[in-house]
PDB file of C-alpha atoms in Angstrom:
ATOM      1  CA  UNK A  41     -82.885  85.114 -25.723  1.00 89.00           C
ATOM      2  CA  UNK A  42     -80.040  82.632 -25.639  1.00 95.00           C
ATOM      3  CA  UNK A  43     -80.373  78.970 -25.655  1.00 94.00           C
ATOM      4  CA  UNK A  44     -78.426  76.306 -23.492  1.00 97.00           C
ATOM      5  CA  UNK A  45     -76.135  73.942 -25.368  1.00 97.00           C
ATOM      6  CA  UNK A  46     -77.660  71.138 -23.367  1.00 98.00           C
ATOM      7  CA  UNK A  47     -79.611  70.396 -20.331  1.00 98.00           C
ATOM      8  CA  UNK A  48     -78.838  67.806 -17.677  1.00 98.00           C
ATOM      9  CA  UNK A  49     -75.425  66.181 -17.210  1.00 98.00           C
ATOM     10  CA  UNK A  50     -72.381  66.993 -19.333  1.00 98.00           C
ATOM     11  CA  UNK A  51     -69.615  64.519 -18.437  1.00 98.00           C
ATOM     12  CA  UNK A  52     -66.105  66.135 -18.217  1.00 98.00           C
ATOM     13  CA  UNK A  53     -64.600  63.030 -19.769  1.00 98.00           C
ATOM     14  CA  UNK A  54     -61.146  61.776 -18.671  1.00 98.00           C
ATOM     15  CA  UNK A  55     -58.312  61.306 -21.323  1.00 98.00           C
ATOM     16  CA  UNK A  56     -57.304  57.620 -21.412  1.00 98.00           C
ATOM     17  CA  UNK A  57     -53.534  57.021 -21.613  1.00 98.00           C
ATOM     18  CA  UNK A  58     -51.582  53.871 -22.411  1.00 97.00           C
ATOM     19  CA  UNK A  59     -48.431  52.924 -20.579  1.00 96.00           C
ATOM     20  CA  UNK A  60     -46.292  55.294 -22.583  1.00 97.00           C
ATOM     21  CA  UNK A  61     -48.724  58.165 -21.946  1.00 97.00           C
ATOM     22  CA  UNK A  62     -50.270  58.228 -25.378  1.00 98.00           C
ATOM     23  CA  UNK A  63     -53.851  58.694 -25.840  1.00 98.00           C
ATOM     24  CA  UNK A  64     -55.688  55.262 -25.993  1.00 98.00           C
ATOM     25  CA  UNK A  65     -58.366  55.819 -28.468  1.00 98.00           C
ATOM     26  CA  UNK A  66     -59.687  52.355 -28.101  1.00 98.00           C
ATOM     27  CA  UNK A  67     -60.457  52.848 -24.450  1.00 98.00           C
ATOM     28  CA  UNK A  68     -61.802  56.413 -25.216  1.00 98.00           C
ATOM     29  CA  UNK A  69     -64.279  54.996 -27.674  1.00 98.00           C
ATOM     30  CA  UNK A  70     -65.382  52.287 -25.189  1.00 98.00           C
ATOM     31  CA  UNK A  71     -65.961  54.871 -22.457  1.00 98.00           C
ATOM     32  CA  UNK A  72     -67.855  57.252 -24.734  1.00 99.00           C
ATOM     33  CA  UNK A  73     -70.206  54.490 -25.714  1.00 98.00           C
ATOM     34  CA  UNK A  74     -70.640  53.607 -22.022  1.00 98.00           C
ATOM     35  CA  UNK A  75     -71.604  57.324 -21.242  1.00 98.00           C
ATOM     36  CA  UNK A  76     -74.262  57.535 -24.035  1.00 98.00           C
ATOM     37  CA  UNK A  77     -75.650  54.120 -23.007  1.00 98.00           C
ATOM     38  CA  UNK A  78     -76.117  55.594 -19.551  1.00 98.00           C
ATOM     39  CA  UNK A  79     -77.911  58.665 -20.362  1.00 98.00           C
ATOM     40  CA  UNK A  80     -75.201  61.369 -20.493  1.00 98.00           C
ATOM     41  CA  UNK A  81     -76.652  64.691 -21.999  1.00 98.00           C
ATOM     42  CA  UNK A  82     -73.309  66.048 -23.356  1.00 98.00           C
ATOM     43  CA  UNK A  83     -69.712  65.218 -23.411  1.00 99.00           C
ATOM     44  CA  UNK A  84     -66.977  67.741 -22.695  1.00 98.00           C
ATOM     45  CA  UNK A  85     -63.450  66.843 -24.079  1.00 98.00           C
ATOM     46  CA  UNK A  86     -60.165  68.283 -22.914  1.00 98.00           C
ATOM     47  CA  UNK A  87     -61.275  69.928 -19.858  1.00 97.00           C
ATOM     48  CA  UNK A  88     -59.646  69.950 -16.465  1.00 97.00           C
ATOM     49  CA  UNK A  89     -60.560  66.225 -15.898  1.00 98.00           C
ATOM     50  CA  UNK A  90     -59.303  65.440 -19.267  1.00 98.00           C
ATOM     51  CA  UNK A  91     -55.881  66.846 -18.227  1.00 98.00           C
ATOM     52  CA  UNK A  92     -55.971  69.420 -21.157  1.00 97.00           C
ATOM     53  CA  UNK A  93     -53.114  71.253 -19.660  1.00 95.00           C
ATOM     54  CA  UNK A  94     -50.634  68.365 -20.444  1.00 97.00           C
ATOM     55  CA  UNK A  95     -52.023  67.734 -23.967  1.00 98.00           C
ATOM     56  CA  UNK A  96     -50.297  69.233 -27.058  1.00 97.00           C
ATOM     57  CA  UNK A  97     -52.338  71.143 -29.594  1.00 97.00           C
ATOM     58  CA  UNK A  98     -52.399  68.345 -31.959  1.00 98.00           C
ATOM     59  CA  UNK A  99     -53.539  65.961 -29.230  1.00 98.00           C
ATOM     60  CA  UNK A 100     -56.413  68.289 -28.183  1.00 98.00           C
ATOM     61  CA  UNK A 101     -57.642  68.593 -31.751  1.00 98.00           C
ATOM     62  CA  UNK A 102     -57.398  64.882 -32.216  1.00 98.00           C
ATOM     63  CA  UNK A 103     -59.206  64.063 -29.043  1.00 98.00           C
ATOM     64  CA  UNK A 104     -62.034  66.361 -29.861  1.00 98.00           C
ATOM     65  CA  UNK A 105     -62.377  65.183 -33.495  1.00 98.00           C
ATOM     66  CA  UNK A 106     -62.365  61.584 -32.302  1.00 98.00           C
ATOM     67  CA  UNK A 107     -65.180  62.240 -29.769  1.00 98.00           C
ATOM     68  CA  UNK A 108     -67.154  64.295 -32.350  1.00 98.00           C
ATOM     69  CA  UNK A 109     -66.913  61.364 -34.936  1.00 98.00           C
ATOM     70  CA  UNK A 110     -67.597  58.837 -32.281  1.00 98.00           C
ATOM     71  CA  UNK A 111     -70.541  60.444 -30.865  1.00 98.00           C
ATOM     72  CA  UNK A 112     -71.849  61.012 -34.422  1.00 98.00           C
ATOM     73  CA  UNK A 113     -74.473  63.677 -33.157  1.00 98.00           C
ATOM     74  CA  UNK A 114     -76.194  61.565 -30.552  1.00 98.00           C
ATOM     75  CA  UNK A 115     -75.354  64.159 -27.837  1.00 98.00           C
ATOM     76  CA  UNK A 116     -73.519  67.523 -27.940  1.00 98.00           C
ATOM     77  CA  UNK A 117     -69.687  67.513 -27.793  1.00 98.00           C
ATOM     78  CA  UNK A 118     -67.837  70.409 -26.274  1.00 98.00           C
ATOM     79  CA  UNK A 119     -64.163  70.921 -26.470  1.00 98.00           C
ATOM     80  CA  UNK A 120     -61.904  72.707 -24.039  1.00 98.00           C
ATOM     81  CA  UNK A 121     -60.444  75.742 -25.615  1.00 97.00           C
ATOM     82  CA  UNK A 122     -59.182  77.906 -22.667  1.00 94.00           C
ATOM     83  CA  UNK A 123     -55.580  78.935 -21.734  1.00 95.00           C
ATOM     84  CA  UNK A 124     -53.862  81.771 -19.967  1.00 95.00           C
ATOM     85  CA  UNK A 125     -53.160  83.556 -23.192  1.00 97.00           C
ATOM     86  CA  UNK A 126     -55.986  85.069 -25.433  1.00 98.00           C
ATOM     87  CA  UNK A 127     -54.040  84.329 -28.542  1.00 97.00           C
ATOM     88  CA  UNK A 128     -53.561  80.629 -27.571  1.00 97.00           C
ATOM     89  CA  UNK A 129     -57.260  80.477 -26.350  1.00 98.00           C
ATOM     90  CA  UNK A 130     -58.400  81.660 -29.943  1.00 98.00           C
ATOM     91  CA  UNK A 131     -56.068  79.123 -31.604  1.00 98.00           C
ATOM     92  CA  UNK A 132     -57.259  76.199 -29.432  1.00 98.00           C
ATOM     93  CA  UNK A 133     -60.925  77.195 -29.679  1.00 98.00           C
ATOM     94  CA  UNK A 134     -60.650  77.558 -33.552  1.00 98.00           C
ATOM     95  CA  UNK A 135     -59.278  74.005 -33.519  1.00 98.00           C
ATOM     96  CA  UNK A 136     -62.300  72.825 -31.383  1.00 98.00           C
ATOM     97  CA  UNK A 137     -64.541  74.379 -34.022  1.00 98.00           C
ATOM     98  CA  UNK A 138     -62.623  72.914 -36.980  1.00 98.00           C
ATOM     99  CA  UNK A 139     -62.799  69.402 -35.183  1.00 98.00           C
ATOM    100  CA  UNK A 140     -66.715  69.674 -35.441  1.00 98.00           C
ATOM    101  CA  UNK A 141     -67.630  70.376 -31.846  1.00 98.00           C
ATOM    102  CA  UNK A 142     -70.944  71.782 -30.843  1.00 98.00           C
ATOM    103  CA  UNK A 143     -69.516  74.324 -28.421  1.00 98.00           C
ATOM    104  CA  UNK A 144     -66.316  75.442 -26.572  1.00 98.00           C
ATOM    105  CA  UNK A 145     -65.654  75.408 -22.828  1.00 98.00           C
ATOM    106  CA  UNK A 146     -63.244  78.295 -22.177  1.00 98.00           C
ATOM    107  CA  UNK A 147     -61.646  78.479 -18.652  1.00 98.00           C
ATOM    108  CA  UNK A 148     -60.655  81.919 -17.495  1.00 98.00           C
ATOM    109  CA  UNK A 149     -56.998  82.880 -17.867  1.00 97.00           C
ATOM    110  CA  UNK A 150     -54.805  81.587 -14.969  1.00 96.00           C
ATOM    111  CA  UNK A 151     -51.285  82.256 -13.589  1.00 95.00           C
ATOM    112  CA  UNK A 152     -50.955  85.724 -15.134  1.00 93.00           C
ATOM    113  CA  UNK A 153     -54.614  86.096 -14.803  1.00 95.00           C
ATOM    114  CA  UNK A 154     -56.236  89.562 -15.756  1.00 97.00           C
ATOM    115  CA  UNK A 155     -58.619  92.119 -14.353  1.00 98.00           C
ATOM    116  CA  UNK A 156     -62.370  92.053 -14.583  1.00 98.00           C
ATOM    117  CA  UNK A 157     -62.219  94.430 -17.492  1.00 98.00           C
ATOM    118  CA  UNK A 158     -59.648  91.981 -19.077  1.00 98.00           C
ATOM    119  CA  UNK A 159     -61.924  89.176 -18.616  1.00 98.00           C
ATOM    120  CA  UNK A 160     -64.622  90.886 -20.605  1.00 98.00           C
ATOM    121  CA  UNK A 161     -62.173  91.694 -23.423  1.00 98.00           C
ATOM    122  CA  UNK A 162     -60.781  88.191 -23.364  1.00 98.00           C
ATOM    123  CA  UNK A 163     -64.127  86.496 -23.948  1.00 98.00           C
ATOM    124  CA  UNK A 164     -65.032  89.233 -26.554  1.00 98.00           C
ATOM    125  CA  UNK A 165     -61.981  88.429 -28.595  1.00 98.00           C
ATOM    126  CA  UNK A 166     -62.722  84.869 -28.459  1.00 98.00           C
ATOM    127  CA  UNK A 167     -66.277  85.166 -29.490  1.00 98.00           C
ATOM    128  CA  UNK A 168     -65.284  87.346 -32.474  1.00 98.00           C
ATOM    129  CA  UNK A 169     -62.930  84.433 -33.531  1.00 98.00           C
ATOM    130  CA  UNK A 170     -65.327  81.553 -33.667  1.00 98.00           C
ATOM    131  CA  UNK A 171     -68.643  80.665 -34.996  1.00 98.00           C
ATOM    132  CA  UNK A 172     -69.920  78.189 -32.310  1.00 98.00           C
ATOM    133  CA  UNK A 173     -71.302  78.807 -28.884  1.00 98.00           C
ATOM    134  CA  UNK A 174     -68.997  79.303 -25.838  1.00 98.00           C
ATOM    135  CA  UNK A 175     -69.369  78.498 -22.262  1.00 98.00           C
ATOM    136  CA  UNK A 176     -67.201  80.428 -19.821  1.00 98.00           C
ATOM    137  CA  UNK A 177     -65.589  78.401 -17.066  1.00 98.00           C
ATOM    138  CA  UNK A 178     -65.146  79.860 -13.655  1.00 98.00           C
ATOM    139  CA  UNK A 179     -62.941  77.792 -11.109  1.00 97.00           C
ATOM    140  CA  UNK A 180     -61.089  80.069  -8.952  1.00 96.00           C
ATOM    141  CA  UNK A 181     -59.621  77.358  -6.857  1.00 95.00           C
ATOM    142  CA  UNK A 182     -57.432  76.471  -9.940  1.00 95.00           C
ATOM    143  CA  UNK A 183     -57.059  79.798 -11.714  1.00 96.00           C
ATOM    144  CA  UNK A 184     -56.826  82.255  -8.656  1.00 96.00           C
ATOM    145  CA  UNK A 185     -59.266  84.354 -10.758  1.00 97.00           C
ATOM    146  CA  UNK A 186     -62.991  84.886 -10.136  1.00 98.00           C
ATOM    147  CA  UNK A 187     -65.635  86.057 -12.627  1.00 98.00           C
ATOM    148  CA  UNK A 188     -67.687  88.519 -10.478  1.00 98.00           C
ATOM    149  CA  UNK A 189     -71.493  88.480 -11.051  1.00 98.00           C
ATOM    150  CA  UNK A 190     -71.510  92.106 -12.517  1.00 98.00           C
ATOM    151  CA  UNK A 191     -68.745  90.949 -14.878  1.00 98.00           C
ATOM    152  CA  UNK A 192     -70.671  87.921 -15.916  1.00 98.00           C
ATOM    153  CA  UNK A 193     -73.514  90.149 -16.973  1.00 98.00           C
ATOM    154  CA  UNK A 194     -71.155  91.944 -19.423  1.00 98.00           C
ATOM    155  CA  UNK A 195     -69.801  88.600 -20.677  1.00 98.00           C
ATOM    156  CA  UNK A 196     -73.370  87.223 -21.099  1.00 98.00           C
ATOM    157  CA  UNK A 197     -74.047  90.240 -23.496  1.00 97.00           C
ATOM    158  CA  UNK A 198     -71.389  89.059 -25.898  1.00 98.00           C
ATOM    159  CA  UNK A 199     -72.638  87.170 -28.914  1.00 94.00           C
ATOM    160  CA  UNK A 200     -71.927  83.377 -28.733  1.00 97.00           C
ATOM    161  CA  UNK A 201     -71.279  83.337 -25.010  1.00 98.00           C
ATOM    162  CA  UNK A 202     -74.230  81.201 -23.886  1.00 98.00           C
ATOM    163  CA  UNK A 203     -73.438  80.068 -20.406  1.00 98.00           C
ATOM    164  CA  UNK A 204     -71.109  79.431 -17.636  1.00 98.00           C
ATOM    165  CA  UNK A 205     -69.733  76.385 -15.744  1.00 98.00           C
ATOM    166  CA  UNK A 206     -69.685  77.904 -12.260  1.00 98.00           C
ATOM    167  CA  UNK A 207     -67.331  76.202  -9.949  1.00 98.00           C
ATOM    168  CA  UNK A 208     -66.575  78.924  -7.318  1.00 97.00           C
ATOM    169  CA  UNK A 209     -68.214  77.089  -4.335  1.00 96.00           C
ATOM    170  CA  UNK A 210     -69.916  80.297  -3.601  1.00 96.00           C
ATOM    171  CA  UNK A 211     -73.753  79.967  -3.428  1.00 97.00           C
ATOM    172  CA  UNK A 212     -74.285  83.752  -2.784  1.00 98.00           C
ATOM    173  CA  UNK A 213     -72.147  84.550  -5.885  1.00 98.00           C
ATOM    174  CA  UNK A 214     -74.226  81.801  -7.961  1.00 98.00           C
ATOM    175  CA  UNK A 215     -77.523  83.182  -6.586  1.00 98.00           C
ATOM    176  CA  UNK A 216     -76.514  86.698  -7.573  1.00 98.00           C
ATOM    177  CA  UNK A 217     -75.504  85.464 -11.076  1.00 98.00           C
ATOM    178  CA  UNK A 218     -78.827  83.665 -11.474  1.00 98.00           C
ATOM    179  CA  UNK A 219     -80.763  86.879 -10.317  1.00 98.00           C
ATOM    180  CA  UNK A 220     -78.940  89.210 -12.628  1.00 98.00           C
ATOM    181  CA  UNK A 221     -79.276  86.993 -15.606  1.00 98.00           C
ATOM    182  CA  UNK A 222     -82.894  85.851 -14.993  1.00 95.00           C
ATOM    183  CA  UNK A 223     -85.052  85.472 -18.184  1.00 93.00           C
ATOM    184  CA  UNK A 224     -82.045  86.015 -20.603  1.00 97.00           C
ATOM    185  CA  UNK A 225     -81.651  82.314 -21.466  1.00 97.00           C
ATOM    186  CA  UNK A 226     -78.051  82.407 -20.281  1.00 98.00           C
ATOM    187  CA  UNK A 227     -77.338  78.935 -18.786  1.00 98.00           C
ATOM    188  CA  UNK A 228     -75.649  78.311 -15.624  1.00 98.00           C
ATOM    189  CA  UNK A 229     -74.138  74.811 -14.988  1.00 98.00           C
ATOM    190  CA  UNK A 230     -73.056  73.433 -11.787  1.00 98.00           C
ATOM    191  CA  UNK A 231     -69.366  72.769 -11.710  1.00 98.00           C
ATOM    192  CA  UNK A 232     -69.033  70.684  -8.527  1.00 98.00           C
ATOM    193  CA  UNK A 233     -70.859  67.327  -8.179  1.00 98.00           C
ATOM    194  CA  UNK A 234     -71.491  67.872  -4.555  1.00 98.00           C
ATOM    195  CA  UNK A 235     -73.423  71.072  -5.295  1.00 98.00           C
ATOM    196  CA  UNK A 236     -75.664  70.000  -8.284  1.00 98.00           C
ATOM    197  CA  UNK A 237     -78.991  69.963  -6.408  1.00 98.00           C
ATOM    198  CA  UNK A 238     -78.392  73.384  -4.624  1.00 98.00           C
ATOM    199  CA  UNK A 239     -77.288  74.926  -7.885  1.00 98.00           C
ATOM    200  CA  UNK A 240     -80.348  73.631  -9.748  1.00 98.00           C
ATOM    201  CA  UNK A 241     -82.496  75.244  -7.000  1.00 98.00           C
ATOM    202  CA  UNK A 242     -80.765  78.542  -7.814  1.00 98.00           C
ATOM    203  CA  UNK A 243     -81.577  78.258 -11.623  1.00 97.00           C
ATOM    204  CA  UNK A 244     -78.806  76.009 -13.046  1.00 98.00           C
ATOM    205  CA  UNK A 245     -80.012  74.050 -16.077  1.00 98.00           C
ATOM    206  CA  UNK A 246     -77.540  71.094 -15.461  1.00 98.00           C
ATOM    207  CA  UNK A 247     -74.055  70.129 -14.363  1.00 98.00           C
ATOM    208  CA  UNK A 248     -70.634  69.496 -15.986  1.00 98.00           C
ATOM    209  CA  UNK A 249     -69.494  66.411 -13.851  1.00 98.00           C
ATOM    210  CA  UNK A 250     -66.604  64.197 -12.862  1.00 98.00           C
ATOM    211  CA  UNK A 251     -68.953  61.616 -11.371  1.00 98.00           C
ATOM    212  CA  UNK A 252     -70.585  61.634 -14.852  1.00 98.00           C
ATOM    213  CA  UNK A 253     -67.601  59.440 -16.005  1.00 98.00           C
ATOM    214  CA  UNK A 254     -68.699  56.496 -13.793  1.00 98.00           C
ATOM    215  CA  UNK A 255     -72.427  57.225 -13.274  1.00 98.00           C
ATOM    216  CA  UNK A 256     -73.824  59.565 -15.623  1.00 98.00           C
ATOM    217  CA  UNK A 257     -77.334  58.167 -15.178  1.00 98.00           C
ATOM    218  CA  UNK A 258     -77.606  59.395 -11.589  1.00 98.00           C
ATOM    219  CA  UNK A 259     -76.403  62.809 -12.503  1.00 98.00           C
ATOM    220  CA  UNK A 260     -78.940  62.937 -15.388  1.00 98.00           C
ATOM    221  CA  UNK A 261     -81.694  61.701 -13.181  1.00 98.00           C
ATOM    222  CA  UNK A 262     -81.040  64.342 -10.476  1.00 98.00           C
ATOM    223  CA  UNK A 263     -81.316  67.041 -13.144  1.00 98.00           C
ATOM    224  CA  UNK A 264     -84.444  65.437 -14.726  1.00 98.00           C
ATOM    225  CA  UNK A 265     -86.188  64.904 -11.353  1.00 98.00           C
ATOM    226  CA  UNK A 266     -85.639  68.527 -10.494  1.00 98.00           C
ATOM    227  CA  UNK A 267     -86.832  69.711 -13.774  1.00 98.00           C
ATOM    228  CA  UNK A 268     -90.088  67.631 -13.257  1.00 98.00           C
ATOM    229  CA  UNK A 269     -90.478  69.260  -9.880  1.00 98.00           C
ATOM    230  CA  UNK A 270     -89.795  66.034  -8.026  1.00 98.00           C
ATOM    231  CA  UNK A 271     -87.388  67.615  -5.452  1.00 98.00           C
ATOM    232  CA  UNK A 272     -87.669  64.592  -3.099  1.00 98.00           C
ATOM    233  CA  UNK A 273     -86.190  62.293  -5.661  1.00 98.00           C
ATOM    234  CA  UNK A 274     -83.542  64.610  -6.661  1.00 98.00           C
ATOM    235  CA  UNK A 275     -82.557  65.239  -3.096  1.00 98.00           C
ATOM    236  CA  UNK A 276     -82.512  61.515  -2.327  1.00 98.00           C
ATOM    237  CA  UNK A 277     -80.245  60.721  -5.403  1.00 98.00           C
ATOM    238  CA  UNK A 278     -77.855  63.685  -4.459  1.00 98.00           C
ATOM    239  CA  UNK A 279     -77.459  62.457  -0.884  1.00 98.00           C
ATOM    240  CA  UNK A 280     -76.850  58.855  -1.908  1.00 98.00           C
ATOM    241  CA  UNK A 281     -74.094  59.975  -4.304  1.00 98.00           C
ATOM    242  CA  UNK A 282     -72.208  61.952  -1.646  1.00 98.00           C
ATOM    243  CA  UNK A 283     -69.943  59.255  -0.313  1.00 98.00           C
ATOM    244  CA  UNK A 284     -68.765  58.456  -3.822  1.00 98.00           C
ATOM    245  CA  UNK A 285     -68.500  62.286  -4.778  1.00 98.00           C
ATOM    246  CA  UNK A 286     -66.344  62.682  -1.618  1.00 98.00           C
ATOM    247  CA  UNK A 287     -64.078  59.885  -2.702  1.00 98.00           C
ATOM    248  CA  UNK A 288     -63.864  61.297  -6.278  1.00 98.00           C
ATOM    249  CA  UNK A 289     -62.344  64.394  -4.700  1.00 98.00           C
ATOM    250  CA  UNK A 290     -60.427  62.689  -1.988  1.00 98.00           C
ATOM    251  CA  UNK A 291     -57.231  63.351  -3.883  1.00 97.00           C
ATOM    252  CA  UNK A 292     -56.459  65.541  -6.744  1.00 96.00           C
ATOM    253  CA  UNK A 293     -59.039  65.157  -9.754  1.00 98.00           C
ATOM    254  CA  UNK A 294     -58.868  63.212 -12.005  1.00 98.00           C
ATOM    255  CA  UNK A 295     -56.594  60.632 -10.181  1.00 98.00           C
ATOM    256  CA  UNK A 296     -59.564  59.059  -8.121  1.00 98.00           C
ATOM    257  CA  UNK A 297     -61.985  58.807 -10.963  1.00 98.00           C
ATOM    258  CA  UNK A 298     -59.303  57.351 -13.201  1.00 98.00           C
ATOM    259  CA  UNK A 299     -58.579  54.787 -10.467  1.00 98.00           C
ATOM    260  CA  UNK A 300     -62.234  53.841 -10.308  1.00 98.00           C
ATOM    261  CA  UNK A 301     -62.632  53.598 -14.088  1.00 98.00           C
ATOM    262  CA  UNK A 302     -59.698  51.197 -14.111  1.00 98.00           C
ATOM    263  CA  UNK A 303     -61.477  49.174 -11.544  1.00 98.00           C
ATOM    264  CA  UNK A 304     -64.617  49.172 -13.748  1.00 98.00           C
ATOM    265  CA  UNK A 305     -62.748  47.799 -16.584  1.00 98.00           C
ATOM    266  CA  UNK A 306     -61.918  50.815 -18.510  1.00 98.00           C
ATOM    267  CA  UNK A 307     -58.056  50.845 -18.848  1.00 98.00           C
ATOM    268  CA  UNK A 308     -57.698  54.731 -18.739  1.00 98.00           C
ATOM    269  CA  UNK A 309     -54.288  54.511 -17.127  1.00 98.00           C
ATOM    270  CA  UNK A 310     -52.866  57.086 -14.594  1.00 97.00           C
ATOM    271  CA  UNK A 311     -52.443  60.823 -14.749  1.00 97.00           C
ATOM    272  CA  UNK A 312     -49.895  62.282 -17.173  1.00 97.00           C
ATOM    273  CA  UNK A 313     -46.890  63.779 -15.353  1.00 97.00           C
ATOM    274  CA  UNK A 314     -46.839  65.929 -13.303  1.00 97.00           C
ATOM    275  CA  UNK A 315     -49.928  64.023 -12.163  1.00 96.00           C
ATOM    276  CA  UNK A 316     -49.005  60.408 -11.126  1.00 94.00           C
ATOM    277  CA  UNK A 317     -50.800  57.603  -9.204  1.00 94.00           C
ATOM    278  CA  UNK A 318     -52.869  57.866  -6.135  1.00 97.00           C
ATOM    279  CA  UNK A 319     -51.098  58.071  -2.747  1.00 96.00           C
ATOM    280  CA  UNK A 320     -51.022  54.505  -1.162  1.00 96.00           C
ATOM    281  CA  UNK A 321     -52.890  55.453   1.928  1.00 97.00           C
ATOM    282  CA  UNK A 322     -55.868  56.861  -0.171  1.00 98.00           C
ATOM    283  CA  UNK A 323     -56.434  53.761  -2.450  1.00 98.00           C
ATOM    284  CA  UNK A 324     -58.511  51.663  -0.093  1.00 98.00           C
ATOM    285  CA  UNK A 325     -60.816  54.615   0.948  1.00 98.00           C
ATOM    286  CA  UNK A 326     -61.544  55.278  -2.849  1.00 98.00           C
ATOM    287  CA  UNK A 327     -61.868  51.686  -3.673  1.00 98.00           C
ATOM    288  CA  UNK A 328     -64.270  51.062  -0.873  1.00 98.00           C
ATOM    289  CA  UNK A 329     -66.429  53.910  -1.806  1.00 98.00           C
ATOM    290  CA  UNK A 330     -66.741  52.681  -5.408  1.00 98.00           C
ATOM    291  CA  UNK A 331     -67.709  49.201  -4.034  1.00 98.00           C
ATOM    292  CA  UNK A 332     -70.098  50.359  -1.630  1.00 98.00           C
ATOM    293  CA  UNK A 333     -71.813  52.439  -4.243  1.00 98.00           C
ATOM    294  CA  UNK A 334     -71.996  49.378  -6.534  1.00 98.00           C
ATOM    295  CA  UNK A 335     -69.685  50.579  -9.305  1.00 98.00           C
ATOM    296  CA  UNK A 336     -67.318  47.491  -8.886  1.00 96.00           C
TER     297      UNK A 336
END
């Protein structure tokens, strides 16, 4: 029986940049303290929202190590270790382990992709190379590659692969995954904020969240209410959050969430190129959503 790395909300934390696009560790530390003070259950560093694809190997190692040291065991810290090369995924994930993280989030290979058989071999090679738990990350909209339910069953049998961040937007697939892996302890996490409650109803143990950057308490409370069988409260919180969630994905993630964090007083900067600032016509909509929700 496998055990989840965490239950509840794991925030996919942004990477703050200064005006020269260097990581701003002062702001990073302030944001981490805000998350912990507001009931975050885990912090995921150098994921998609953290713009890992634009960070060097050294920056990724340093960001994960900084988070591990700052958090100091108060909640689990996971580091992004995925790439489109199995060799590079192993190197990045070994760095995540060396930095002291509690686990690894490893996205499926992208661009060159692979077959379903190749996915199993990819995750097996990764698991053989590290000593800490791994979450697979399925996000076909970004990778053009989907982990099929039958494939996930094979991946789940690999030692050290303890769960998945499921971001396919496919509830039939998620239901089949949950059915096939029932009673194994393999953890499914909702990967899309607008789908947290539906995914919990299918057996997810929590979420890995963008909204968790600005309001982890609500995401924590949705998960906790559902765990306590208070589905009315969980539904009320999910529906109340929908206008903000829509704003967070109104333009390419993480640009909206960085904009809102800046308005909240966390000087996280903009996206690192090729990402840039928000389109002018979207700023008012996103700002109003944050204001209406009470964040600013």
